[in-house]
Coordinates of C-alpha atoms and ligand atoms in Angstrom, one line a residue:
Chain G
M761 CA 27.0 11.3 -17.6
V762 CA 23.3 9.1 -17.2
K763 CA 20.6 11.2 -16.6
V764 CA 17.9 10.1 -14.1
E765 CA 14.4 12.0 -13.8
V766 CA 12.1 10.8 -11.3
F767 CA 8.5 12.0 -11.6
K768 CA 6.0 12.7 -8.7
T769 CA 3.1 14.4 -7.5
E770 CA 2.6 15.7 -4.1
M771 CA 0.0 13.2 -2.5
C772 CA 2.0 10.5 -3.9
P773 CA 2.7 8.0 -1.0
H774 CA 4.8 5.6 -3.2
C775 CA 6.9 8.4 -4.7
P776 CA 9.6 9.0 -1.7
K777 CA 10.7 5.4 -1.7
A778 CA 11.3 5.8 -5.3
V779 CA 12.9 9.0 -4.7
A780 CA 15.2 7.8 -2.1
L781 CA 16.2 4.8 -4.2
V782 CA 17.3 6.7 -6.8
K783 CA 19.1 9.2 -4.5
E784 CA 20.8 6.4 -2.5
V785 CA 21.9 4.7 -5.9
A786 CA 23.5 7.8 -7.5
K787 CA 25.3 8.5 -4.1
D788 CA 27.3 5.4 -4.9
L789 CA 27.8 5.7 -8.9
K790 CA 29.6 9.3 -9.4
N791 CA 28.4 9.5 -13.4
V792 CA 24.7 9.8 -12.7
E793 CA 22.6 12.9 -12.5
V794 CA 19.4 13.3 -10.8
E795 CA 16.4 15.4 -11.1
I796 CA 13.0 15.1 -8.9
I797 CA 9.9 16.4 -10.8
D798 CA 6.6 17.0 -9.8
A799 CA 4.5 15.9 -12.9
M800 CA 1.9 18.8 -11.7
Q801 CA 3.9 21.6 -11.8
N802 CA 5.9 20.6 -14.8
P803 CA 3.5 19.4 -17.0
K804 CA 4.9 19.9 -20.4
R805 CA 7.9 17.6 -19.3
A806 CA 5.2 14.9 -17.9
L807 CA 3.5 15.0 -20.9
E808 CA 6.5 14.9 -23.5
Y809 CA 7.6 11.9 -21.6
G810 CA 3.6 10.4 -21.5
I811 CA 4.0 10.6 -17.6
M812 CA 0.6 8.6 -16.7
A813 CA 1.3 7.0 -13.3
V814 CA 4.0 8.1 -10.6
P815 CA 6.6 7.5 -9.6
T816 CA 8.0 6.8 -12.9
I817 CA 11.8 7.0 -13.2
V818 CA 13.0 8.0 -16.9
I819 CA 17.1 6.9 -17.6
N820 CA 18.2 9.1 -20.3
G821 CA 15.2 10.2 -21.6
A822 CA 14.2 7.0 -23.1
K823 CA 14.1 4.0 -20.6
K824 CA 11.1 4.4 -18.6
I825 CA 10.2 2.2 -15.2
V826 CA 6.9 3.0 -13.9
G827 CA 6.5 2.2 -9.7
T828 CA 9.5 1.8 -7.6
P829 CA 12.1 -1.1 -9.2
S830 CA 14.3 -3.2 -6.3
K831 CA 17.8 -1.4 -5.9
E832 CA 19.4 -4.4 -7.9
E833 CA 16.8 -4.1 -10.8
F834 CA 17.3 -0.2 -10.9
I835 CA 21.3 -0.4 -10.8
K836 CA 20.5 -3.3 -14.0
A837 CA 18.4 -0.5 -15.9
L838 CA 21.2 2.2 -15.2
T839 CA 24.3 0.0 -16.4
S840 CA 22.3 -1.3 -19.8
V841 CA 21.8 2.4 -21.0
E842 CA 25.5 3.3 -20.4
Chain J
M1203 CA 23.5 -10.9 14.9
E1204 CA 21.3 -7.7 16.4
E1205 CA 19.0 -9.5 19.5
K1206 CA 15.8 -7.7 19.9
D1207 CA 12.7 -8.5 22.3
L1208 CA 10.5 -7.6 19.7
I1209 CA 10.4 -7.6 16.1
I1210 CA 7.3 -6.1 14.4
I1211 CA 7.0 -6.8 10.9
G1212 CA 5.2 -3.8 9.0
G1213 CA 5.1 -0.2 9.9
G1214 CA 1.6 0.6 9.5
P1215 CA -1.4 2.0 11.8
A1216 CA -0.9 -1.5 13.4
G1217 CA 2.6 -2.0 13.8
L1218 CA 3.6 1.4 14.6
S1219 CA 0.8 1.3 17.9
A1220 CA 2.4 -1.7 18.7
G1221 CA 5.7 -0.1 18.7
I1222 CA 4.7 2.7 21.2
Y1223 CA 3.0 -0.1 23.8
A1224 CA 6.0 -1.9 23.6
V1225 CA 8.4 0.6 24.0
R1226 CA 6.5 2.1 26.9
N1227 CA 7.0 -1.5 28.2
R1228 CA 10.5 -1.2 28.0
L1229 CA 10.8 -3.9 25.2
K1230 CA 14.2 -3.6 23.2
T1231 CA 11.7 -3.3 19.9
L1232 CA 12.2 -2.7 16.2
V1233 CA 9.7 -2.0 13.6
L1234 CA 10.8 -3.2 9.8
E1235 CA 9.4 -1.5 6.8
Q1236 CA 9.4 -2.5 3.3
A1237 CA 8.9 0.9 2.5
L1238 CA 8.3 4.4 4.7
P1239 CA 6.6 4.1 8.0
G1240 CA 2.7 4.7 7.9
G1241 CA 1.3 2.0 5.9
L1242 CA -1.5 2.0 3.2
I1243 CA -3.5 4.9 5.1
A1244 CA -1.1 7.5 3.3
E1245 CA -3.2 6.6 0.3
A1246 CA -6.3 7.7 1.7
S1247 CA -7.1 11.4 0.3
L1248 CA -9.0 12.2 3.2
V1249 CA -9.7 10.2 6.9
E1250 CA -12.7 11.4 8.7
N1251 CA -13.4 8.7 10.5
Y1252 CA -10.0 8.2 13.0
P1253 CA -11.4 9.8 16.3
G1254 CA -9.2 12.6 17.4
F1255 CA -9.3 14.0 13.7
L1256 CA -12.1 15.6 12.4
E1257 CA -10.7 15.0 8.9
I1258 CA -7.2 14.7 7.6
K1259 CA -5.2 13.6 4.6
G1260 CA -3.8 10.1 5.1
M1261 CA -0.7 11.2 4.1
E1262 CA -0.6 13.4 6.9
L1263 CA -1.9 10.9 9.6
A1264 CA 0.6 8.3 8.7
E1265 CA 3.3 10.9 8.8
I1266 CA 1.9 12.2 12.5
F1267 CA 1.9 8.2 13.1
R1268 CA 5.5 8.0 12.6
K1269 CA 6.1 10.8 13.9
H1270 CA 4.5 9.7 17.3
A1271 CA 6.5 6.4 17.5
E1272 CA 10.1 7.8 16.5
K1273 CA 9.0 10.4 19.3
I1274 CA 8.4 7.6 22.4
G1275 CA 11.6 5.9 20.9
V1276 CA 10.4 3.2 18.7
E1277 CA 13.7 2.1 16.7
I1278 CA 12.3 1.6 12.9
K1279 CA 14.2 0.8 9.7
Q1280 CA 12.5 1.6 6.5
F1281 CA 13.3 0.1 2.9
E1282 CA 13.8 -3.2 4.9
E1283 CA 11.7 -5.9 3.7
V1284 CA 11.5 -9.0 5.6
L1285 CA 12.0 -12.2 3.4
Q1286 CA 12.0 -15.1 5.7
I1287 CA 11.3 -15.8 9.6
E1288 CA 12.6 -19.0 10.9
K1289 CA 11.9 -20.4 14.7
N1290 CA 14.3 -22.5 16.9
E1291 CA 14.6 -21.2 20.8
I1292 CA 13.8 -17.6 19.3
F1293 CA 12.9 -16.0 16.1
K1294 CA 15.3 -15.2 13.1
V1295 CA 14.0 -12.8 11.0
K1296 CA 16.1 -12.0 7.3
T1297 CA 15.7 -9.3 5.4
N1298 CA 16.9 -7.7 2.3
N1299 CA 19.6 -6.3 4.6
S1300 CA 20.1 -8.2 7.4
E1301 CA 19.1 -11.0 9.9
Y1302 CA 17.9 -10.2 13.5
L1303 CA 16.9 -12.4 16.6
A1304 CA 13.7 -11.6 18.4
K1305 CA 12.3 -13.5 21.4
A1306 CA 8.7 -12.3 20.0
V1307 CA 7.3 -11.2 16.5
I1308 CA 4.0 -9.2 15.7
I1309 CA 3.1 -9.6 11.9
A1310 CA 1.4 -6.0 10.7
T1311 CA 2.2 -6.4 7.0
G1312 CA -1.4 -5.5 6.0
E1313 CA -2.4 -6.2 2.7
R1314 CA -1.7 -5.5 -1.1
H1315 CA -3.7 -4.5 -4.3
A1316 CA -5.7 -7.1 -6.1
E1317 CA -5.2 -7.3 -9.9
L1318 CA -8.2 -7.6 -12.1
N1319 CA -6.8 -10.3 -14.1
V1320 CA -8.2 -9.6 -17.3
P1321 CA -6.6 -8.9 -20.6
G1322 CA -5.0 -5.6 -21.4
E1323 CA -4.3 -5.2 -17.7
A1324 CA -0.8 -6.0 -17.4
E1325 CA 0.2 -5.0 -20.4
L1326 CA -1.4 -1.2 -19.9
K1327 CA -0.2 -1.0 -16.3
G1328 CA 1.3 2.5 -15.9
K1329 CA -0.4 4.0 -19.2
G1330 CA -3.4 4.2 -17.7
V1331 CA -4.2 1.2 -15.8
S1332 CA -3.3 2.8 -11.9
Y1333 CA -3.6 1.2 -8.8
C1334 CA -3.5 4.6 -6.5
A1335 CA -6.0 7.4 -7.3
T1336 CA -4.1 9.9 -4.9
C1337 CA -1.2 9.6 -7.0
D1338 CA -2.1 9.3 -10.1
A1339 CA -5.6 11.2 -10.1
P1340 CA -4.2 14.5 -10.9
L1341 CA -2.5 13.1 -14.4
F1342 CA -6.1 12.5 -15.4
K1343 CA -7.2 16.2 -15.3
N1344 CA -9.9 16.8 -17.8
K1345 CA -9.7 13.4 -19.0
K1346 CA -12.4 10.2 -19.1
A1347 CA -11.8 7.8 -16.1
V1348 CA -13.5 4.8 -14.6
V1349 CA -12.8 3.3 -11.1
V1350 CA -13.3 -0.5 -11.1
G1351 CA -14.0 -2.2 -7.5
N1352 CA -16.2 -1.9 -4.4
G1353 CA -15.6 -0.6 -0.9
R1354 CA -14.3 2.4 0.8
A1355 CA -11.4 2.9 -1.5
A1356 CA -13.2 2.4 -4.6
V1357 CA -15.6 4.9 -3.7
M1358 CA -13.5 7.5 -2.3
S1359 CA -11.2 7.1 -5.4
A1360 CA -14.1 8.2 -7.5
L1361 CA -15.2 11.2 -5.5
L1362 CA -11.2 12.1 -6.0
L1363 CA -11.7 11.6 -9.5
A1364 CA -14.7 13.7 -9.9
D1365 CA -13.1 16.6 -8.9
I1366 CA -10.5 16.5 -11.6
A1367 CA -11.4 14.2 -14.3
S1368 CA -14.2 15.3 -17.0
E1369 CA -16.2 12.1 -16.5
V1370 CA -15.9 9.6 -13.9
K1371 CA -17.5 6.2 -13.6
L1372 CA -17.5 3.7 -11.0
I1373 CA -18.3 0.0 -12.1
V1374 CA -19.2 -2.5 -9.7
K1375 CA -19.4 -5.8 -9.9
E1376 CA -21.9 -6.5 -6.9
K1377 CA -25.5 -5.3 -7.3
K1378 CA -24.7 -2.9 -4.4
I1379 CA -22.2 -0.6 -3.3
I1380 CA -20.7 -1.7 0.3
S1381 CA -19.4 1.6 2.1
E1382 CA -20.1 4.0 4.6
E1383 CA -23.7 5.6 4.5
V1384 CA -21.8 8.9 4.6
L1385 CA -19.6 8.1 1.4
K1386 CA -22.8 6.7 -0.5
E1387 CA -24.8 10.0 -0.3
K1388 CA -21.5 12.1 -1.0
L1389 CA -21.3 9.6 -4.4
K1390 CA -25.0 10.4 -5.0
N1391 CA -24.1 13.9 -5.2
S1392 CA -21.1 13.9 -7.0
R1393 CA -20.4 14.0 -10.9
A1394 CA -19.7 10.1 -10.7
N1395 CA -21.9 7.4 -12.5
V1396 CA -22.4 4.4 -10.8
L1397 CA -22.8 1.5 -12.7
L1398 CA -23.7 -1.7 -10.5
S1399 CA -23.8 -5.5 -11.5
T1400 CA -21.1 -4.7 -14.4
E1401 CA -18.0 -6.7 -14.7
V1402 CA -15.0 -5.5 -16.5
R1403 CA -14.0 -8.1 -18.8
E1404 CA -11.2 -6.3 -20.8
I1405 CA -9.0 -3.1 -20.7
F1406 CA -7.9 -1.8 -24.4
G1407 CA -5.9 0.6 -26.0
D1408 CA -2.8 0.2 -28.1
S1409 CA 0.2 1.9 -26.2
V1410 CA -2.2 3.9 -24.1
V1411 CA -5.6 2.9 -22.3
K1412 CA -8.3 3.7 -25.0
G1413 CA -11.5 1.9 -23.2
I1414 CA -12.9 -1.0 -21.2
K1415 CA -15.0 -3.7 -22.1
V1416 CA -17.6 -4.5 -19.6
Y1417 CA -20.7 -7.0 -19.1
D1418 CA -23.9 -6.3 -17.6
R1419 CA -24.9 -8.7 -15.8
E1420 CA -28.8 -8.0 -15.6
K1421 CA -29.3 -7.3 -19.2
K1422 CA -26.6 -9.9 -20.2
Q1423 CA -25.2 -7.3 -22.6
E1424 CA -21.5 -6.7 -23.1
Y1425 CA -20.6 -3.2 -24.7
N1426 CA -17.7 -0.8 -24.4
I1427 CA -16.8 2.5 -22.1
D1428 CA -14.2 5.0 -23.1
A1429 CA -11.5 5.9 -20.6
D1430 CA -8.2 7.3 -20.5
G1431 CA -7.6 5.9 -17.0
V1432 CA -8.7 3.1 -15.4
F1433 CA -8.1 2.9 -11.4
V1434 CA -8.3 -0.5 -9.8
Y1435 CA -9.9 -1.1 -7.0
A1436 CA -10.4 -4.9 -6.3
F1437 CA -10.6 -4.3 -2.5
V1438 CA -13.0 -6.8 -1.5
W1439 CA -10.3 -8.9 -2.9
K1440 CA -7.0 -7.7 -1.8
K1441 CA -4.6 -10.2 -0.5
P1442 CA -2.8 -10.4 2.7
N1443 CA 0.9 -10.0 2.6
V1444 CA 2.2 -13.2 4.3
G1445 CA 5.0 -15.0 1.8
F1446 CA 7.7 -14.4 4.3
L1447 CA 5.7 -17.0 6.4
K1448 CA 6.0 -20.2 4.4
N1449 CA 8.6 -21.5 7.0
L1450 CA 6.6 -21.3 9.5
N1451 CA 3.3 -23.3 10.0
V1452 CA 0.9 -20.6 11.0
G1453 CA -2.7 -20.9 10.5
L1454 CA -4.2 -18.9 7.9
D1455 CA -7.9 -18.6 6.5
D1456 CA -9.3 -19.5 3.2
R1457 CA -8.2 -16.2 1.8
G1458 CA -4.6 -16.4 3.3
H1459 CA -5.3 -13.9 6.5
I1460 CA -3.7 -14.9 9.7
I1461 CA -6.0 -16.3 12.2
T1462 CA -5.5 -14.8 15.7
N1463 CA -7.4 -15.1 19.2
E1464 CA -8.8 -12.2 20.9
R1465 CA -5.2 -11.5 22.2
Q1466 CA -3.9 -11.2 18.5
E1467 CA -1.8 -14.5 19.4
T1468 CA -1.2 -17.1 16.6
N1469 CA -0.9 -20.5 16.6
V1470 CA 2.9 -20.5 16.8
K1471 CA 3.9 -19.3 20.3
G1472 CA 5.7 -16.1 20.3
L1473 CA 4.3 -14.9 17.2
F1474 CA 1.6 -12.4 16.9
A1475 CA -0.5 -10.6 14.3
A1476 CA -2.9 -7.2 14.2
G1477 CA -4.4 -5.1 11.3
D1478 CA -5.4 -5.8 8.0
V1479 CA -2.9 -8.6 7.7
T1480 CA -5.6 -10.7 10.1
S1481 CA -8.8 -12.5 9.2
F1482 CA -10.9 -10.0 11.2
P1483 CA -13.1 -8.7 8.8
V1484 CA -13.0 -4.9 9.7
K1485 CA -10.4 -3.4 7.8
Q1486 CA -10.0 0.1 9.7
V1487 CA -7.0 2.2 10.8
V1488 CA -8.6 2.4 14.5
V1489 CA -8.8 -1.6 14.2
A1490 CA -5.3 -1.8 13.2
A1491 CA -4.5 0.5 16.0
A1492 CA -6.3 -1.1 18.4
Q1493 CA -5.0 -4.6 17.6
G1494 CA -1.9 -3.1 17.5
C1495 CA -1.6 -2.3 21.1
I1496 CA -3.4 -6.0 22.0
A1497 CA -0.6 -7.3 20.4
A1498 CA 2.1 -5.8 21.9
L1499 CA 1.0 -6.2 25.4
S1500 CA 0.7 -10.2 24.7
A1501 CA 4.2 -10.0 23.5
Y1502 CA 5.1 -8.2 26.6
E1503 CA 3.2 -10.9 28.9
H1504 CA 5.2 -13.7 26.3
I1505 CA 8.4 -12.1 26.8
K1506 CA 8.1 -11.4 30.8
G1507 CA 7.4 -15.2 30.7
L1508 CA 10.5 -15.8 28.9
R1509 CA 12.4 -14.2 31.6
G1510 CA 10.6 -16.3 34.1
E1511 CA 9.4 -12.8 35.5
A1512 CA 5.3 -13.6 34.8
Ligands
LIG2060 C1 -8.0 4.9 -0.4 C2 -7.7 4.0 0.7 C3 -8.8 4.6 1.5 C4 -8.8 4.1 2.9 N1 -9.5 5.2 3.5 C5 -9.9 4.6 5.4 C6 -10.3 5.5 6.0 O1 -10.6 6.4 5.8 N2 -10.4 5.4 7.3 C7 -9.7 4.2 8.0 O2 -9.7 3.7 9.0 N3 -9.2 3.3 6.8 C8 -9.4 3.5 5.4 N4 -8.2 2.7 4.7 C9 -7.9 1.4 5.4 C10 -6.5 1.2 6.2 O3 -5.7 2.0 5.2 C11 -6.1 0.3 6.7 O4 -7.3 -0.6 7.4 C12 -5.0 0.4 7.6 O5 -3.6 0.8 7.1 C13 -4.4 -1.3 8.0 O6 -3.2 -0.8 9.1 P1 -1.7 -2.0 8.9 O7 -1.1 -1.6 9.9 O8 -2.9 -3.1 9.5 O9 -1.8 -2.2 7.5 P2 -1.0 -1.2 6.3 O10 -1.4 0.3 6.7 O11 -1.2 -1.9 5.2 O12 0.7 -1.4 6.9 C14 1.3 -2.6 6.8 C15 2.5 -2.0 6.3 O13 3.7 -3.2 6.3 C16 4.6 -3.1 5.1 N5 5.1 -4.3 4.8 C17 4.3 -5.3 4.0 N6 5.0 -6.4 3.8 C18 6.3 -6.4 4.3 C19 7.2 -7.3 4.5 N7 7.8 -8.2 3.7 N8 8.2 -6.5 5.4 C20 8.2 -5.4 5.7 N9 7.5 -4.6 5.5 C21 6.5 -5.3 4.9 C22 4.0 -2.2 4.2 O14 5.0 -1.6 3.2 C23 2.8 -1.6 5.0 O15 3.8 0.0 5.2 C24 -8.3 3.1 3.6 C25 -7.6 2.4 2.6 C26 -7.2 3.0 1.3 C27 -6.4 2.1 0.5

C-alpha cells in the first residue's frame, strides 16, 4: 500500500488541481491510499514534513512533490517508491 | 475528431466571458482549460475594482465566472492543456488528451509568473520561495517574509502578509511603486516596510530560505536581509502563455504578447485573442472580460461569413 498525503490551504487556487490529479490516479491504481490535509488545520503534520508551499504531495512520508506534477510524472514518482 | 464552431483556449475571465457571448449566439463552443476554470484572479486575496462586487475574494469571483458560463451552457473541459494549433481550411487544436477541429479559435491563456532568475531561487522553490501569497502566506505565520516585485499583485501580497507574518518587507527594484493610489495608501498604513530602488541579487539558505542579498541602487551598497519566506511577484515582467502557437505565424510584440486590432483579431484569419495574453497594456479582469466579449462577437461574424450568412 502506498500512502499519498496532499497538503493544501483554504485559499489556494492551485490545490484543487493537485487533489483531483491524485484522486484520479489513485482510482486507477488499487494500492494507493489518499489523504487530503489542510496545512493550517493540521500545523503539526505540516511542520513534521516541513511544508512551506502548497500544494505539496507527500508519498509514503518521504518523497515530496511541490506543486502539481503532470499525470505521468506523478505515476512515475508513485511507482519509484513502491 | 470532434468539430466545434469555436474553441476558446483558457478559462479565465477573458475565456469565460467569450464563452458566454458565443453560446448566446448559438455557436458550438468549447473552452479548454489546463487547470480549473476561473483563471489567475483566483490568486487575488481581495478584488475591490470589478464593477458589481463591492469586494470579493478572487477565488469566489473565479467560481462565479465558472458557474455563470456553465449555467449558460458553455462546455468547459478542465485539466486539458492545449499543446499545438494547426491551420488548414479550419483549425486543428491538439491537447494532452485529444484533438479537436474548429472554425475559429480565441486565445485567452493569460500570463504566467516570471522568476527573478537569481542564484538560490530555483533550489529553494517550495522551501521558502513562493510565487503565490494567497496559497502559502498562512504557512508563514509569525515568520519573516519579503515580497519581491512591483505592481498590484506585489502590493496586495505585502498587505496580505502584513496581517500574518511577524515582519514584511516589500523589495522594489524601481524608484516608485506602480499600483492604484488606494493600495499605496493601504500599504503606507500597514505594517509592511517598503525598500525602493533595491534589487535582489541572491536568495540564500540551506534546506530552507534564510535570507536574501540585496543591492541598494542609490547608495550602491550590497547587504543581507533575514527572511523565512520570499514571495516573488516579478509581475511587471510576466510572460504570456503562447508556446503552443509556434506553428502559426501569429504577430507578437517584443515581450511575446499577441497583437490584435480593436476587434481582437490577430493577423491569422479566424484566430482571435483576448485578455492578459494580448499586448494591450492594462491587465485587469474588467478588461479581460470586455475583450472576451469582443473576441466572441468577432468570431461569430467570422463564422457567419464562412457559412455564407454574413
Ligand atoms: C495576486 C493577483 C491579484 C490581482 N488582483 C486583481 C484585481 O484586484 N482586480 C483585477 O481586475 N485584476 C487583478 N489581477 C489581474 C487579473 O487576475 C488578470 O488580469 C485576469 O485574470 C486576466 O484574465 P485572462 O482571462 O486574460 O487570463 P487568466 O486569468 O490568466 O486566465 C488564463 C487561463 O488560461 C489557462 N491556460 C494557459 N495556458 C493554457 C493552455 N496551453 N491550455 C489550456 N489552458 C491554458 C490558465 O490556466 C488560465 O486559467 C490580479 C492578479 C493577481 C495574480
